[in-house]
XYZ file of C-alpha atoms in Angstrom:
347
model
C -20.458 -75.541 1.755
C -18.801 -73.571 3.783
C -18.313 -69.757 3.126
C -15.130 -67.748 3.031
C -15.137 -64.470 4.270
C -14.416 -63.311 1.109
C -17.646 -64.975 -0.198
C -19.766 -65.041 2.599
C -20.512 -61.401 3.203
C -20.643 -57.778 1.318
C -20.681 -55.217 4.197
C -22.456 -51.607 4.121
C -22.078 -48.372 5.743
C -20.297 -50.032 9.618
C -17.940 -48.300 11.934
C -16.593 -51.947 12.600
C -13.251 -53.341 10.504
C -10.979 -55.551 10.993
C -8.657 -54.810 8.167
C -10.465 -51.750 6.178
C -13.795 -49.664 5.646
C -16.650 -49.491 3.195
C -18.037 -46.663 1.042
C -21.400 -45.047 0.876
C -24.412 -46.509 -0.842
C -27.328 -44.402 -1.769
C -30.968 -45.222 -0.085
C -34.933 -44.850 -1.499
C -37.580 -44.108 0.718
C -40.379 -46.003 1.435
C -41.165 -47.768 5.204
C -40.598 -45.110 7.596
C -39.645 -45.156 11.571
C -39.338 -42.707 14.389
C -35.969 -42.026 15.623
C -35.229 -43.507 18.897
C -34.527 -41.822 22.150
C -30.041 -41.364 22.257
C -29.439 -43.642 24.705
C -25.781 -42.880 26.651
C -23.528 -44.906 29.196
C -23.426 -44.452 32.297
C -20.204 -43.850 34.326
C -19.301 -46.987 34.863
C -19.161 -48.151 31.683
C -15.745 -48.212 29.770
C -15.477 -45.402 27.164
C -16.612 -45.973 23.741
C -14.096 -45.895 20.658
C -13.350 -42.332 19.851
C -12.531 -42.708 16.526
C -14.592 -43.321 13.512
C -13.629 -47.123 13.142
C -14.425 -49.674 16.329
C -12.454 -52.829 16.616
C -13.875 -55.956 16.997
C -11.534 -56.518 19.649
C -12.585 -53.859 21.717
C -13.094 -55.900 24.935
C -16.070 -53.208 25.700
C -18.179 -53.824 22.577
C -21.013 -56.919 22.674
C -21.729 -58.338 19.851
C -25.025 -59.141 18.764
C -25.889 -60.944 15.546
C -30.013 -60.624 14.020
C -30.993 -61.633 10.486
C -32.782 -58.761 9.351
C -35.612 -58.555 6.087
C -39.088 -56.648 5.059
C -40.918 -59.302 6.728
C -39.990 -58.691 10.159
C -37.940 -55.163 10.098
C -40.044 -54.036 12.293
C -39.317 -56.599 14.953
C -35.903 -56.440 14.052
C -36.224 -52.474 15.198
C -38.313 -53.101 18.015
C -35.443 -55.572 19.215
C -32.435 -53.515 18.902
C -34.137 -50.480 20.476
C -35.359 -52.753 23.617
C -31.534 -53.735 23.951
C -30.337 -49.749 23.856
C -32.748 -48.811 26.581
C -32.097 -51.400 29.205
C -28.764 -51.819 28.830
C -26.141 -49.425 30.999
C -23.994 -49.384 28.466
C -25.630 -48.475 24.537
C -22.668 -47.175 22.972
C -20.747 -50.019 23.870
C -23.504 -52.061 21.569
C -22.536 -53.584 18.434
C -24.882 -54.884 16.188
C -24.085 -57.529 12.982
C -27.294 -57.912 10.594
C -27.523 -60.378 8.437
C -29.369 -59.893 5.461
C -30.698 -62.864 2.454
C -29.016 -62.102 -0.809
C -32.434 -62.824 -2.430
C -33.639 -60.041 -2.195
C -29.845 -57.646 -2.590
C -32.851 -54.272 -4.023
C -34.252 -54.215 -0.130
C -30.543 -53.971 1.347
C -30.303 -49.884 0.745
C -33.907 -49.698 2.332
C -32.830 -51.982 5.215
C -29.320 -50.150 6.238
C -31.464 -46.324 5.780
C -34.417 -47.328 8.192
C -31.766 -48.708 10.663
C -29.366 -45.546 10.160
C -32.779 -43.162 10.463
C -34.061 -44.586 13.508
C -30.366 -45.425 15.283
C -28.075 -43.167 14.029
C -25.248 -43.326 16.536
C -25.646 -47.303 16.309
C -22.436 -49.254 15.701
C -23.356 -52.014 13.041
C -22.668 -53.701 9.956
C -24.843 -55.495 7.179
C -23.776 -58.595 6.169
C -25.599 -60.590 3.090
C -26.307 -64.450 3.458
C -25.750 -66.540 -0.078
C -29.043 -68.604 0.063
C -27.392 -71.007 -2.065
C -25.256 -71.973 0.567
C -28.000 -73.921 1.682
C -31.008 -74.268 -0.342
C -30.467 -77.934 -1.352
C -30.237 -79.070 2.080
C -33.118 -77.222 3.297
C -35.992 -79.555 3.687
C -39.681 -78.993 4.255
C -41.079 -77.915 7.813
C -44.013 -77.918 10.181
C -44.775 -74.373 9.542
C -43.330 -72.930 5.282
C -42.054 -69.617 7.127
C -39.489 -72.136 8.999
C -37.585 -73.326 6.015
C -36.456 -69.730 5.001
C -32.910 -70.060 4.044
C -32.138 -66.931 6.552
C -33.194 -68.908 9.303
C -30.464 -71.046 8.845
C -27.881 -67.968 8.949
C -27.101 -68.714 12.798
C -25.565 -71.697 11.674
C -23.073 -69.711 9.673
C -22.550 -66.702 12.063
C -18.654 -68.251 12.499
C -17.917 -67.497 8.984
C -20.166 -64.607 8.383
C -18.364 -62.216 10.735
C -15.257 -61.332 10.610
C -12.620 -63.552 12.014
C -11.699 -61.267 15.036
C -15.439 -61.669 16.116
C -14.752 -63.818 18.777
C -17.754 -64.043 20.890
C -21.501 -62.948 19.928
C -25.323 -62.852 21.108
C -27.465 -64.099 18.684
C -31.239 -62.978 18.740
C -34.269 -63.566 17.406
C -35.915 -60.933 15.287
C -39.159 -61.270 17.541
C -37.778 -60.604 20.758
C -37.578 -57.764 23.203
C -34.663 -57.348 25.600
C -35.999 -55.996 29.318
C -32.968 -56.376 30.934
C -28.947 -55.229 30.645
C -27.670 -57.299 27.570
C -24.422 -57.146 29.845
C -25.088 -59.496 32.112
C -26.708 -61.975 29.419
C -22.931 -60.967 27.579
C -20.764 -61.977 30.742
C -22.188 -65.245 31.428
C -18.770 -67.925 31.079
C -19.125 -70.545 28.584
C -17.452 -72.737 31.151
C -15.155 -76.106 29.856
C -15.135 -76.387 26.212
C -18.892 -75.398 25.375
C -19.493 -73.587 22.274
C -23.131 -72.152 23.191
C -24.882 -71.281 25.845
C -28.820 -70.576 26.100
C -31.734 -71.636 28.722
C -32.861 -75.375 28.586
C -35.944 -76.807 29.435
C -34.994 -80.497 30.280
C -38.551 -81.274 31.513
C -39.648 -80.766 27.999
C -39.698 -84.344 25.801
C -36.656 -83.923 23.808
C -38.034 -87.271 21.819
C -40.864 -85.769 19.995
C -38.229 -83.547 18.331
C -37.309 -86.356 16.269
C -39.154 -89.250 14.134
C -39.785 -93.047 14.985
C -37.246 -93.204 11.804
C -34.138 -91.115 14.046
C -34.692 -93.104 17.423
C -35.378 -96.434 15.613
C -32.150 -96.520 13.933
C -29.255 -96.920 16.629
C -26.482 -95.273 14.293
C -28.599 -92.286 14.578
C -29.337 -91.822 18.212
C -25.847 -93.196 19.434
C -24.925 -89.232 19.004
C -26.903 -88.382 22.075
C -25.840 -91.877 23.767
C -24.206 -90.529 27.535
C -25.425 -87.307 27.465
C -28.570 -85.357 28.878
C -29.586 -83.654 26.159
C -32.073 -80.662 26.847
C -34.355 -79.275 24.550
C -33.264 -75.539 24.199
C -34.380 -72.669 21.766
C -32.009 -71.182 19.439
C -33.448 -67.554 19.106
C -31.261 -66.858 22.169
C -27.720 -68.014 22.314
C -24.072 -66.683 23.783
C -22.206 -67.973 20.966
C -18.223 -68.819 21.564
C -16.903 -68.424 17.356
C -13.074 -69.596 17.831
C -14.724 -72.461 19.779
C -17.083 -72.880 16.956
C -15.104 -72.829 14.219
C -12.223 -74.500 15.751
C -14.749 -77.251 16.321
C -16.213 -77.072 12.569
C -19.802 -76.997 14.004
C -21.176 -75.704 10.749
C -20.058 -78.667 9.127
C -21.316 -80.851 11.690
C -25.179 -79.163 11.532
C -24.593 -79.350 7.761
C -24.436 -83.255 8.021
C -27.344 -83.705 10.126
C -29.755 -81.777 7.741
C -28.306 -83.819 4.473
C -29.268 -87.112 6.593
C -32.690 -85.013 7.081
C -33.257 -85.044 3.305
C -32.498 -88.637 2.731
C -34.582 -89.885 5.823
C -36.788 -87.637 7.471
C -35.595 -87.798 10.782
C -37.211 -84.398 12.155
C -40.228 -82.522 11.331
C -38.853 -78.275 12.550
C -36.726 -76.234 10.276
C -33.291 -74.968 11.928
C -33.185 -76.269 15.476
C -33.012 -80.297 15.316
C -29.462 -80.030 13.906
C -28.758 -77.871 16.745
C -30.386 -80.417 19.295
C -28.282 -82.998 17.561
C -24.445 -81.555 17.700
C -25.029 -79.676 20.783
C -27.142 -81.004 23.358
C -25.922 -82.108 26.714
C -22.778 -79.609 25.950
C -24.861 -76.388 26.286
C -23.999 -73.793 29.187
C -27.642 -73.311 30.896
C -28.378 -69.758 31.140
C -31.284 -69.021 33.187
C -34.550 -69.350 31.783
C -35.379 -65.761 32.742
C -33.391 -64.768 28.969
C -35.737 -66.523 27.062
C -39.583 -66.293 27.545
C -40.395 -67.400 24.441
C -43.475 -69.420 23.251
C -45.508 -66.363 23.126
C -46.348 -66.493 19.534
C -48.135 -69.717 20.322
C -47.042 -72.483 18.694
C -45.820 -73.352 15.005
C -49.133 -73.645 13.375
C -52.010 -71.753 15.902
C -51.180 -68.039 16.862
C -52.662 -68.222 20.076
C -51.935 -66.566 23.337
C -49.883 -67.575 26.192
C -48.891 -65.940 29.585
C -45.578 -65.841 30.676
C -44.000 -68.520 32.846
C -43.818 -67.874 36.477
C -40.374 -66.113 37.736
C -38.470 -63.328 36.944
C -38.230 -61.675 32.902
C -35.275 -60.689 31.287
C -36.287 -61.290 27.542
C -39.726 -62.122 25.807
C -39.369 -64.005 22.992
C -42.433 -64.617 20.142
C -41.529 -67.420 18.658
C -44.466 -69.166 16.998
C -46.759 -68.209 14.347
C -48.159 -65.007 16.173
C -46.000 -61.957 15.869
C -47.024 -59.287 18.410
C -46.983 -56.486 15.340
C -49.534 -58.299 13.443
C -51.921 -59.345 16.692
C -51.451 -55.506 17.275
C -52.379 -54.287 13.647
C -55.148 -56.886 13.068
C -56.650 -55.699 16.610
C -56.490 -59.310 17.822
C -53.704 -58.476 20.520
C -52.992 -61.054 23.136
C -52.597 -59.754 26.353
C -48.247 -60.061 26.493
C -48.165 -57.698 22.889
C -48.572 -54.613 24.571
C -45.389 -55.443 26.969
C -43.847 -55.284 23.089
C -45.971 -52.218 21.917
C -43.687 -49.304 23.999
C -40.421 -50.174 21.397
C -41.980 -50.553 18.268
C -41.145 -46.938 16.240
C -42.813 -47.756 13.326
C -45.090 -44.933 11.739
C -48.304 -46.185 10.475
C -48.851 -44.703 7.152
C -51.793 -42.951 6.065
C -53.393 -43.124 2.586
């Protein structure tokens, strides 16, 4: 199951290598988004590449990995421009999309609204083989959770290149209000492999059946640890950690048990729950508001949590675009409203 580099990815237009670069592709025109503001460092900040290529081992570049489709493009945009104007250091940005190779027609129309609207961005288009994990995939809570490209963080260690040591992962419905620097510095201290905010008060139980937590083999995993539930649409990410741990594998194992015996009822982030918690590096909850979608099967509206705001996260059913469009807004979608640069269309 696992993916070589050879077979996991086909890049597009990039300034990033490690070994070599990739040619042209032609676009079509159809969705269409303003250009965002340029966005420069400021003097602190280390100089940005001067040549044409960057190196992933630039230690001034942060990485930041987002699946990236139709559905939610315009998230996706909102997301990445959020990051460029709050953080002191934009050109020092680099961004890795990953895109489902279901649908390989939409990936010129992807990579030309993201050149259009960002075109000094450093970045690079990656495409996810759905088949990598469509027969362990198994039903969810909510049909838009068992997407195959939701299960591309999982990957992210094989995905990107191997000199891609270290990455941010994000959400596609999220909007960064704070420097991604000081989310990017945060030490993965000892030997953990991810770090993102955890909410131990919630009941880490109910993300798992009577059938997991009756049957001892199964819940011995989390026996002397204090597992947290945490969220995965916000994660520092250590890769030679990861894959020097084989923590793909290890998630991969967890969802075949999940087809045999039902052991969890969410898509992607039980098997996360499962391998990592009590070894994740608590970030302050400040970097991930999320929740304010509502929850998997109502789109209703919640208020932030008390304390200081760093990123707002939508997960749930409602997406702030769609409260917007339908002019059913909850009160929190117009804090997302100032980076959205799509252009409605007229008839």
């Amino acid at each position: 199951m696992f993916l070589s580099s050879g077979d996991a990815i086909r890049s597009f237009p990039n300034k990033l290598t490690c070994v070599g670069d990739e040619a042209p592709i032609g676009f079509r025109m159809s969705m269409q988004f303003s250009e965002a503001p340029v966005y420069q460092n400021e003097p602190q900040c280390a100089a940005p590449p001067s040549n044409s290529m960057v190196f992933a081992r630039d230690p001034s570049l942060v990485h930041i990995a987002m699946t990236i489709d139709l559905e939610y493009l315009r998230g996706s945009v909102a997301a990445v421009h959020s990051v460029l104007r709050h953080t002191s250091c934009p050109e020092n940005i680099f961004f890795h999309f990953i895109a489902s190779d279901s649908s390989l027609e939409n990936i010129s129309e992807l990579t030309r609204i993201v050149r259009s609207a960002f075109p000094s961005l450093g970045y690079r288009v990656y495409i996810f083989k759905e088949s990598t994990v469509n027969k362990i995939i198994s039903s969810s809570i909510r049909r838009a959770l068992e997407n195959p490209l939701n299960y591309a963080r999982s990957y992210l260690a094989d995905i990107l290149e191997p000199c891609v040591e270290r990455v941010i992962y994000l959400d596609s419905d999220v909007i960064v209000v704070d420097d991604i620097q000081k989310l990017w510095t945060i030490p993965l201290t000892g030997s953990r492999t991810i770090g993102a905010p955890e909410y131990c008060r919630a009941n880490f139980t109910k993300y798992f059946s009577d059938e997991f937590w009756s049957d001892p083999e199964f819940s011995k995993v989390l026996k002397g640890k204090r597992p947290c539930y945490f969220n995965t649409g916000v994660m520092v990410m250590d890769l030679v950690r990861w894959r020097e741990g084989e923590y793909t594998r290890k998630i991969e194992k967890w969802m075949e048990v999940q087809k045999e015996r039902r052991i969890y009822e969410l898509g992607s982030l039980p098997p996360f729950l499962l391998v990592f918690g009590g070894d994740v590096e608590a970030i302050d909850h400040r970097w991930n508001q999320h929740g304010l979608g509502g929850d998997n099967v109502v789109s209703s509206c919640r208020s932030l949590h008390p304390g200081p705001v760093s990123l707002l996260h939508w997960s749930g059913k409602g997406k702030p675009w769609a409260r917007l469009d339908g002019r059913t807004p909850c009160a929190v979608d117009y804090l997302w409203a100032p980076y959205d640069l799509y252009k409605v269309q007229t008839p």
